[in-house]
Amino acid sequence: MDEGTGLRELSMPPLRGDRLVGGLADTVFENAEAVPDAVQFMRKQDGVWRDVSMARFRDEVLALAKGLLARGIRFGDRVAIMARTRYEWTLFDYALWTIGAEVVPLYPTASAGQVRYILGQTDAVACVVEDDDHAMTLGAVVDHLPRLTRVWQIDTGIVNELIDAGERVSDSVVHRHRLAVTPDSVATIAYTSGTTGMPKGCMLTHRNMASQVDVMTGQALALLTDERGNVTATTLLFLPLAHVYGRTIQVAAVRRRVPLAHEPEMKAEAILPDLAAVRPNFLVAVPHIFEKVFDAARRKAEAAGRGELFDQAVDVAVTYAEAIERRVFGEGPGPGPVLRMKHRLYDKLVYSKVRQVFGGRLRNCISGGSALDRRLGLFFAGVGITIHEGYGLTESCAGAICNPPGRVRFGTVGRPMPGVAVRIAEDGEVLLRAEQNFIAYLDDEEDSRRVFNDGWLATGDLGRFDEHGYLVITGRKKDVIVTSGGKTVSPMPLEERVRAHPLVAQCVVVGDDRPFIAALITLDADGLAHWLQLRGRPVRPPEEVVGDKELEAEIRRAVTAANSQVSKAESIRAFRILPKQFTPEDGLLTPSLKLRREEIARVYAKAIEEIYTG
């Protein structure tokens, strides 16, 4: 609802369904008992995808749990996992939950300082690492972690070693541990991204995680099942399991018996071949993936001399999806006969090829983590792939708000999921109340009290309801810029519009206590290479073309287009093209690819100063 309508709070009644009685690991044993031969995971070994049945996964979880007990892990111990998204991550997760341990995820890109901080604060007694690089990172700080007495490396065959070690432990010992786990036992200590400082450890219970995934999948049940209620979904998970977003997808797959495949790399060049092999019909991703697919499709069309045809197809897809959206919300009759005819034509020429990039079966996705451009969402909907944008944070155990099936409003993050209440505070901050909300920050009573107000979780995000009661996120409270002239600007909408240009990888708007708004812009290497080729110029890396006048003019057009949507006082008056992108490795992005604005401002202080003094 626009700001004049006055809607400040919206809640949805909870779904009826089975509630968690014990811990999350119970589902593994229940699934194996009910449908032992059904596929739970698809595991790529030596380049070949092999199915892992419910019964086999149960047996491996049980065997690994016995090995963990044999090696001294006890109920309530905290054990860290530092690895990319892979089958062994999930296996350790459920084996640890089976014996009542608390899992501490570590990003595989975490620095030695971050590892020391998290393992020290959690008093972790053991850490599972993936490879030699992770072992070296841990080795650099292990002397400062007296509680850490065991380090296990996946790539050296530790799973089999632990299974062998647990052969003499009886199944009954494991089950006694499992049955002692309650819904209110802590399942994991998941750390926030740390965009404005050191990350905070969110204590999430088994109930928190089960509530979140049951609500999420309950609302999306029509997307996961056929008309008889049989699960027909298959998915590929490439989001980091160290992030609560990816973790809840893993839990959802087990609780809903959805076959899941793992992909360790969150890069388009690694994901696309696996999409073709796995052929998922349901996917959870971040906007970056959809942007990459769209940009690659555009580049391919332009290279083949069909760029104009592709642009026409995009316009038709967007117009077609908008017409359907208006019809759903009672605002129009839907696509007319001419538009339907054009859509059918472009479906054969363009849209079917885009669907094939995702394996050919994909029809529904959930997107979160950052904002999805409305036009991009409409394009994919017109292609035949509906992206349901959602919203949540680590403290809310991932998604609490999402666009419901059949009633998607692109450019919004949707409506509260069942059992969730949303309130807009007087200053515009989004507040959440739900069973899935975390219980507290680890060892931080002050911040825990501060973030909760009478049961409402303060998200730190700013938002409003549109005319249909759908939430629109407008920025972060801490990111709001106030110029020296007193103009208040939320940088996120501007940044998103600039990033929509295929040459732009990242955009950071600056201007706090400055006379006008400016921006730091990085280049997309693939987009740059394509742009140079189309002009008959040799391909060069971004750092070699900074200062190129033709390139600068092209970026200026992107900035001008973004400025057309805001007032002059809010517009970007100057920009600087940087020689390289921000990365998690250099500390300028969080592991979940969010901007660390304060650190970017510090590192590029000279460039920012030159913008205002030049």
PDB file of N, CA, C and O in Angstrom, residues 34-84:
ATOM      1  N   ALA A  34       9.107 -45.136   6.150  1.00  0.00           N
ATOM      2  CA  ALA A  34       7.899 -45.023   5.325  1.00  0.00           C
ATOM      3  C   ALA A  34       8.157 -45.314   3.847  1.00  0.00           C
ATOM      4  O   ALA A  34       7.372 -46.033   3.198  1.00  0.00           O
ATOM      5  N   VAL A  35       9.230 -44.753   3.294  1.00  0.00           N
ATOM      6  CA  VAL A  35       9.519 -44.917   1.852  1.00  0.00           C
ATOM      7  C   VAL A  35      11.012 -45.185   1.670  1.00  0.00           C
ATOM      8  O   VAL A  35      11.754 -44.337   1.158  1.00  0.00           O
ATOM      9  N   PRO A  36      11.483 -46.352   2.059  1.00  0.00           N
ATOM     10  CA  PRO A  36      12.928 -46.610   2.079  1.00  0.00           C
ATOM     11  C   PRO A  36      13.614 -46.481   0.724  1.00  0.00           C
ATOM     12  O   PRO A  36      14.787 -46.094   0.661  1.00  0.00           O
ATOM     13  N   ASP A  37      12.903 -46.794  -0.360  1.00  0.00           N
ATOM     14  CA  ASP A  37      13.544 -46.796  -1.680  1.00  0.00           C
ATOM     15  C   ASP A  37      13.419 -45.474  -2.420  1.00  0.00           C
ATOM     16  O   ASP A  37      13.988 -45.304  -3.498  1.00  0.00           O
ATOM     17  N   ALA A  38      12.670 -44.534  -1.865  1.00  0.00           N
ATOM     18  CA  ALA A  38      12.515 -43.235  -2.524  1.00  0.00           C
ATOM     19  C   ALA A  38      13.845 -42.479  -2.509  1.00  0.00           C
ATOM     20  O   ALA A  38      14.662 -42.642  -1.600  1.00  0.00           O
ATOM     21  N   VAL A  39      14.055 -41.644  -3.518  1.00  0.00           N
ATOM     22  CA  VAL A  39      15.313 -40.901  -3.636  1.00  0.00           C
ATOM     23  C   VAL A  39      15.271 -39.666  -2.746  1.00  0.00           C
ATOM     24  O   VAL A  39      14.335 -38.871  -2.815  1.00  0.00           O
ATOM     25  N   GLN A  40      16.282 -39.502  -1.903  1.00  0.00           N
ATOM     26  CA  GLN A  40      16.402 -38.312  -1.064  1.00  0.00           C
ATOM     27  C   GLN A  40      17.458 -37.348  -1.605  1.00  0.00           C
ATOM     28  O   GLN A  40      17.263 -36.142  -1.605  1.00  0.00           O
ATOM     29  N   PHE A  41      18.581 -37.896  -2.067  1.00  0.00           N
ATOM     30  CA  PHE A  41      19.648 -37.046  -2.600  1.00  0.00           C
ATOM     31  C   PHE A  41      20.167 -37.614  -3.906  1.00  0.00           C
ATOM     32  O   PHE A  41      20.064 -38.818  -4.164  1.00  0.00           O
ATOM     33  N   MET A  42      20.722 -36.715  -4.719  1.00  0.00           N
ATOM     34  CA  MET A  42      21.478 -37.103  -5.912  1.00  0.00           C
ATOM     35  C   MET A  42      22.907 -36.624  -5.691  1.00  0.00           C
ATOM     36  O   MET A  42      23.130 -35.434  -5.437  1.00  0.00           O
ATOM     37  N   ARG A  43      23.821 -37.549  -5.770  1.00  0.00           N
ATOM     38  CA  ARG A  43      25.213 -37.256  -5.396  1.00  0.00           C
ATOM     39  C   ARG A  43      26.121 -37.443  -6.605  1.00  0.00           C
ATOM     40  O   ARG A  43      26.117 -38.506  -7.241  1.00  0.00           O
ATOM     41  N   LYS A  44      26.893 -36.412  -6.932  1.00  0.00           N
ATOM     42  CA  LYS A  44      27.796 -36.502  -8.087  1.00  0.00           C
ATOM     43  C   LYS A  44      29.141 -37.036  -7.639  1.00  0.00           C
ATOM     44  O   LYS A  44      29.832 -36.423  -6.828  1.00  0.00           O
ATOM     45  N   GLN A  45      29.503 -38.195  -8.174  1.00  0.00           N
ATOM     46  CA  GLN A  45      30.780 -38.835  -7.868  1.00  0.00           C
ATOM     47  C   GLN A  45      31.475 -39.180  -9.175  1.00  0.00           C
ATOM     48  O   GLN A  45      30.910 -39.885 -10.023  1.00  0.00           O
ATOM     49  N   ASP A  46      32.694 -38.660  -9.333  1.00  0.00           N
ATOM     50  CA  ASP A  46      33.457 -38.870 -10.564  1.00  0.00           C
ATOM     51  C   ASP A  46      32.661 -38.440 -11.793  1.00  0.00           C
ATOM     52  O   ASP A  46      32.702 -39.083 -12.860  1.00  0.00           O
ATOM     53  N   GLY A  47      31.923 -37.342 -11.643  1.00  0.00           N
ATOM     54  CA  GLY A  47      31.187 -36.788 -12.764  1.00  0.00           C
ATOM     55  C   GLY A  47      29.876 -37.468 -13.076  1.00  0.00           C
ATOM     56  O   GLY A  47      29.189 -37.086 -14.027  1.00  0.00           O
ATOM     57  N   VAL A  48      29.492 -38.463 -12.283  1.00  0.00           N
ATOM     58  CA  VAL A  48      28.260 -39.210 -12.535  1.00  0.00           C
ATOM     59  C   VAL A  48      27.298 -38.996 -11.370  1.00  0.00           C
ATOM     60  O   VAL A  48      27.691 -39.104 -10.197  1.00  0.00           O
ATOM     61  N   TRP A  49      26.038 -38.702 -11.681  1.00  0.00           N
ATOM     62  CA  TRP A  49      25.033 -38.512 -10.641  1.00  0.00           C
ATOM     63  C   TRP A  49      24.459 -39.847 -10.216  1.00  0.00           C
ATOM     64  O   TRP A  49      24.011 -40.638 -11.054  1.00  0.00           O
ATOM     65  N   ARG A  50      24.490 -40.092  -8.906  1.00  0.00           N
ATOM     66  CA  ARG A  50      23.959 -41.344  -8.362  1.00  0.00           C
ATOM     67  C   ARG A  50      22.931 -41.024  -7.279  1.00  0.00           C
ATOM     68  O   ARG A  50      23.113 -40.106  -6.485  1.00  0.00           O
ATOM     69  N   ASP A  51      21.864 -41.819  -7.240  1.00  0.00           N
ATOM     70  CA  ASP A  51      20.797 -41.607  -6.273  1.00  0.00           C
ATOM     71  C   ASP A  51      21.173 -42.148  -4.893  1.00  0.00           C
ATOM     72  O   ASP A  51      21.832 -43.183  -4.779  1.00  0.00           O
ATOM     73  N   VAL A  52      20.746 -41.430  -3.872  1.00  0.00           N
ATOM     74  CA  VAL A  52      20.874 -41.880  -2.484  1.00  0.00           C
ATOM     75  C   VAL A  52      19.453 -42.021  -1.943  1.00  0.00           C
ATOM     76  O   VAL A  52      18.714 -41.039  -1.852  1.00  0.00           O
ATOM     77  N   SER A  53      19.075 -43.233  -1.605  1.00  0.00           N
ATOM     78  CA  SER A  53      17.714 -43.487  -1.138  1.00  0.00           C
ATOM     79  C   SER A  53      17.516 -42.997   0.293  1.00  0.00           C
ATOM     80  O   SER A  53      18.481 -42.715   1.016  1.00  0.00           O
ATOM     81  N   MET A  54      16.251 -42.928   0.706  1.00  0.00           N
ATOM     82  CA  MET A  54      15.938 -42.557   2.087  1.00  0.00           C
ATOM     83  C   MET A  54      16.595 -43.531   3.065  1.00  0.00           C
ATOM     84  O   MET A  54      17.152 -43.120   4.093  1.00  0.00           O
ATOM     85  N   ALA A  55      16.535 -44.826   2.754  1.00  0.00           N
ATOM     86  CA  ALA A  55      17.101 -45.834   3.650  1.00  0.00           C
ATOM     87  C   ALA A  55      18.617 -45.711   3.728  1.00  0.00           C
ATOM     88  O   ALA A  55      19.207 -45.820   4.810  1.00  0.00           O
ATOM     89  N   ARG A  56      19.254 -45.482   2.580  1.00  0.00           N
ATOM     90  CA  ARG A  56      20.717 -45.373   2.589  1.00  0.00           C
ATOM     91  C   ARG A  56      21.158 -44.137   3.365  1.00  0.00           C
ATOM     92  O   ARG A  56      22.132 -44.191   4.128  1.00  0.00           O
ATOM     93  N   PHE A  57      20.456 -43.018   3.165  1.00  0.00           N
ATOM     94  CA  PHE A  57      20.825 -41.812   3.900  1.00  0.00           C
ATOM     95  C   PHE A  57      20.666 -42.051   5.403  1.00  0.00           C
ATOM     96  O   PHE A  57      21.541 -41.688   6.187  1.00  0.00           O
ATOM     97  N   ARG A  58      19.584 -42.701   5.815  1.00  0.00           N
ATOM     98  CA  ARG A  58      19.383 -43.021   7.229  1.00  0.00           C
ATOM     99  C   ARG A  58      20.524 -43.868   7.768  1.00  0.00           C
ATOM    100  O   ARG A  58      21.055 -43.607   8.855  1.00  0.00           O
ATOM    101  N   ASP A  59      20.920 -44.870   6.995  1.00  0.00           N
ATOM    102  CA  ASP A  59      22.004 -45.761   7.442  1.00  0.00           C
ATOM    103  C   ASP A  59      23.327 -45.000   7.583  1.00  0.00           C
ATOM    104  O   ASP A  59      24.091 -45.239   8.529  1.00  0.00           O
ATOM    105  N   GLU A  60      23.593 -44.099   6.641  1.00  0.00           N
ATOM    106  CA  GLU A  60      24.847 -43.346   6.705  1.00  0.00           C
ATOM    107  C   GLU A  60      24.835 -42.337   7.857  1.00  0.00           C
ATOM    108  O   GLU A  60      25.859 -42.130   8.520  1.00  0.00           O
ATOM    109  N   VAL A  61      23.685 -41.715   8.084  1.00  0.00           N
ATOM    110  CA  VAL A  61      23.560 -40.792   9.220  1.00  0.00           C
ATOM    111  C   VAL A  61      23.778 -41.547  10.528  1.00  0.00           C
ATOM    112  O   VAL A  61      24.520 -41.086  11.415  1.00  0.00           O
ATOM    113  N   LEU A  62      23.157 -42.696  10.663  1.00  0.00           N
ATOM    114  CA  LEU A  62      23.292 -43.502  11.879  1.00  0.00           C
ATOM    115  C   LEU A  62      24.731 -43.937  12.091  1.00  0.00           C
ATOM    116  O   LEU A  62      25.279 -43.835  13.201  1.00  0.00           O
ATOM    117  N   ALA A  63      25.373 -44.417  11.031  1.00  0.00           N
ATOM    118  CA  ALA A  63      26.756 -44.894  11.142  1.00  0.00           C
ATOM    119  C   ALA A  63      27.712 -43.763  11.500  1.00  0.00           C
ATOM    120  O   ALA A  63      28.619 -43.938  12.327  1.00  0.00           O
ATOM    121  N   LEU A  64      27.517 -42.591  10.891  1.00  0.00           N
ATOM    122  CA  LEU A  64      28.384 -41.461  11.196  1.00  0.00           C
ATOM    123  C   LEU A  64      28.129 -40.958  12.617  1.00  0.00           C
ATOM    124  O   LEU A  64      29.076 -40.576  13.325  1.00  0.00           O
ATOM    125  N   ALA A  65      26.881 -40.968  13.038  1.00  0.00           N
ATOM    126  CA  ALA A  65      26.561 -40.562  14.413  1.00  0.00           C
ATOM    127  C   ALA A  65      27.271 -41.465  15.420  1.00  0.00           C
ATOM    128  O   ALA A  65      27.791 -40.980  16.447  1.00  0.00           O
ATOM    129  N   LYS A  66      27.319 -42.747  15.150  1.00  0.00           N
ATOM    130  CA  LYS A  66      28.024 -43.681  16.036  1.00  0.00           C
ATOM    131  C   LYS A  66      29.518 -43.351  16.077  1.00  0.00           C
ATOM    132  O   LYS A  66      30.155 -43.399  17.142  1.00  0.00           O
ATOM    133  N   GLY A  67      30.066 -42.995  14.918  1.00  0.00           N
ATOM    134  CA  GLY A  67      31.480 -42.631  14.877  1.00  0.00           C
ATOM    135  C   GLY A  67      31.778 -41.358  15.649  1.00  0.00           C
ATOM    136  O   GLY A  67      32.809 -41.249  16.324  1.00  0.00           O
ATOM    137  N   LEU A  68      30.872 -40.398  15.579  1.00  0.00           N
ATOM    138  CA  LEU A  68      31.058 -39.155  16.326  1.00  0.00           C
ATOM    139  C   LEU A  68      31.028 -39.410  17.830  1.00  0.00           C
ATOM    140  O   LEU A  68      31.823 -38.839  18.587  1.00  0.00           O
ATOM    141  N   LEU A  69      30.124 -40.287  18.252  1.00  0.00           N
ATOM    142  CA  LEU A  69      30.085 -40.653  19.673  1.00  0.00           C
ATOM    143  C   LEU A  69      31.373 -41.369  20.079  1.00  0.00           C
ATOM    144  O   LEU A  69      31.921 -41.116  21.159  1.00  0.00           O
ATOM    145  N   ALA A  70      31.852 -42.240  19.205  1.00  0.00           N
ATOM    146  CA  ALA A  70      33.085 -42.982  19.511  1.00  0.00           C
ATOM    147  C   ALA A  70      34.285 -42.048  19.640  1.00  0.00           C
ATOM    148  O   ALA A  70      35.227 -42.339  20.376  1.00  0.00           O
ATOM    149  N   ARG A  71      34.222 -40.917  18.935  1.00  0.00           N
ATOM    150  CA  ARG A  71      35.336 -39.963  18.980  1.00  0.00           C
ATOM    151  C   ARG A  71      35.105 -38.842  19.997  1.00  0.00           C
ATOM    152  O   ARG A  71      35.770 -37.809  19.974  1.00  0.00           O
ATOM    153  N   GLY A  72      34.115 -39.032  20.876  1.00  0.00           N
ATOM    154  CA  GLY A  72      33.998 -38.146  22.025  1.00  0.00           C
ATOM    155  C   GLY A  72      33.011 -37.007  21.911  1.00  0.00           C
ATOM    156  O   GLY A  72      32.916 -36.177  22.832  1.00  0.00           O
ATOM    157  N   ILE A  73      32.266 -36.902  20.831  1.00  0.00           N
ATOM    158  CA  ILE A  73      31.259 -35.848  20.720  1.00  0.00           C
ATOM    159  C   ILE A  73      30.059 -36.236  21.567  1.00  0.00           C
ATOM    160  O   ILE A  73      29.549 -37.355  21.479  1.00  0.00           O
ATOM    161  N   ARG A  74      29.587 -35.291  22.362  1.00  0.00           N
ATOM    162  CA  ARG A  74      28.511 -35.577  23.307  1.00  0.00           C
ATOM    163  C   ARG A  74      27.322 -34.630  23.099  1.00  0.00           C
ATOM    164  O   ARG A  74      27.422 -33.615  22.426  1.00  0.00           O
ATOM    165  N   PHE A  75      26.226 -34.987  23.696  1.00  0.00           N
ATOM    166  CA  PHE A  75      24.995 -34.204  23.632  1.00  0.00           C
ATOM    167  C   PHE A  75      25.279 -32.764  24.066  1.00  0.00           C
ATOM    168  O   PHE A  75      25.852 -32.528  25.125  1.00  0.00           O
ATOM    169  N   GLY A  76      24.889 -31.799  23.241  1.00  0.00           N
ATOM    170  CA  GLY A  76      25.090 -30.384  23.565  1.00  0.00           C
ATOM    171  C   GLY A  76      26.425 -29.819  23.136  1.00  0.00           C
ATOM    172  O   GLY A  76      26.623 -28.593  23.219  1.00  0.00           O
ATOM    173  N   ASP A  77      27.356 -30.669  22.678  1.00  0.00           N
ATOM    174  CA  ASP A  77      28.632 -30.147  22.175  1.00  0.00           C
ATOM    175  C   ASP A  77      28.397 -29.323  20.919  1.00  0.00           C
ATOM    176  O   ASP A  77      27.465 -29.581  20.143  1.00  0.00           O
ATOM    177  N   ARG A  78      29.268 -28.363  20.700  1.00  0.00           N
ATOM    178  CA  ARG A  78      29.195 -27.559  19.490  1.00  0.00           C
ATOM    179  C   ARG A  78      30.300 -27.975  18.529  1.00  0.00           C
ATOM    180  O   ARG A  78      31.478 -28.011  18.902  1.00  0.00           O
ATOM    181  N   VAL A  79      29.893 -28.287  17.306  1.00  0.00           N
ATOM    182  CA  VAL A  79      30.823 -28.754  16.273  1.00  0.00           C
ATOM    183  C   VAL A  79      30.644 -27.880  15.040  1.00  0.00           C
ATOM    184  O   VAL A  79      29.523 -27.668  14.572  1.00  0.00           O
ATOM    185  N   ALA A  80      31.745 -27.365  14.508  1.00  0.00           N
ATOM    186  CA  ALA A  80      31.700 -26.477  13.343  1.00  0.00           C
ATOM    187  C   ALA A  80      31.889 -27.271  12.053  1.00  0.00           C
ATOM    188  O   ALA A  80      32.532 -28.326  12.040  1.00  0.00           O
ATOM    189  N   ILE A  81      31.310 -26.752  10.984  1.00  0.00           N
ATOM    190  CA  ILE A  81      31.501 -27.324   9.643  1.00  0.00           C
ATOM    191  C   ILE A  81      31.932 -26.193   8.716  1.00  0.00           C
ATOM    192  O   ILE A  81      31.234 -25.190   8.573  1.00  0.00           O
ATOM    193  N   MET A  82      33.094 -26.379   8.085  1.00  0.00           N
ATOM    194  CA  MET A  82      33.627 -25.391   7.142  1.00  0.00           C
ATOM    195  C   MET A  82      33.855 -26.082   5.810  1.00  0.00           C
ATOM    196  O   MET A  82      34.874 -26.737   5.589  1.00  0.00           O
ATOM    197  N   ALA A  83      32.871 -25.972   4.924  1.00  0.00           N
ATOM    198  CA  ALA A  83      32.946 -26.660   3.640  1.00  0.00           C
ATOM    199  C   ALA A  83      31.976 -26.008   2.662  1.00  0.00           C
ATOM    200  O   ALA A  83      31.053 -25.294   3.055  1.00  0.00           O
ATOM    201  N   ARG A  84      32.215 -26.277   1.396  1.00  0.00           N
ATOM    202  CA  ARG A  84      31.262 -25.833   0.381  1.00  0.00           C
ATOM    203  C   ARG A  84      30.023 -26.726   0.433  1.00  0.00           C
ATOM    204  O   ARG A  84      29.981 -27.724   1.169  1.00  0.00           O
TER     205      ARG A  84
END
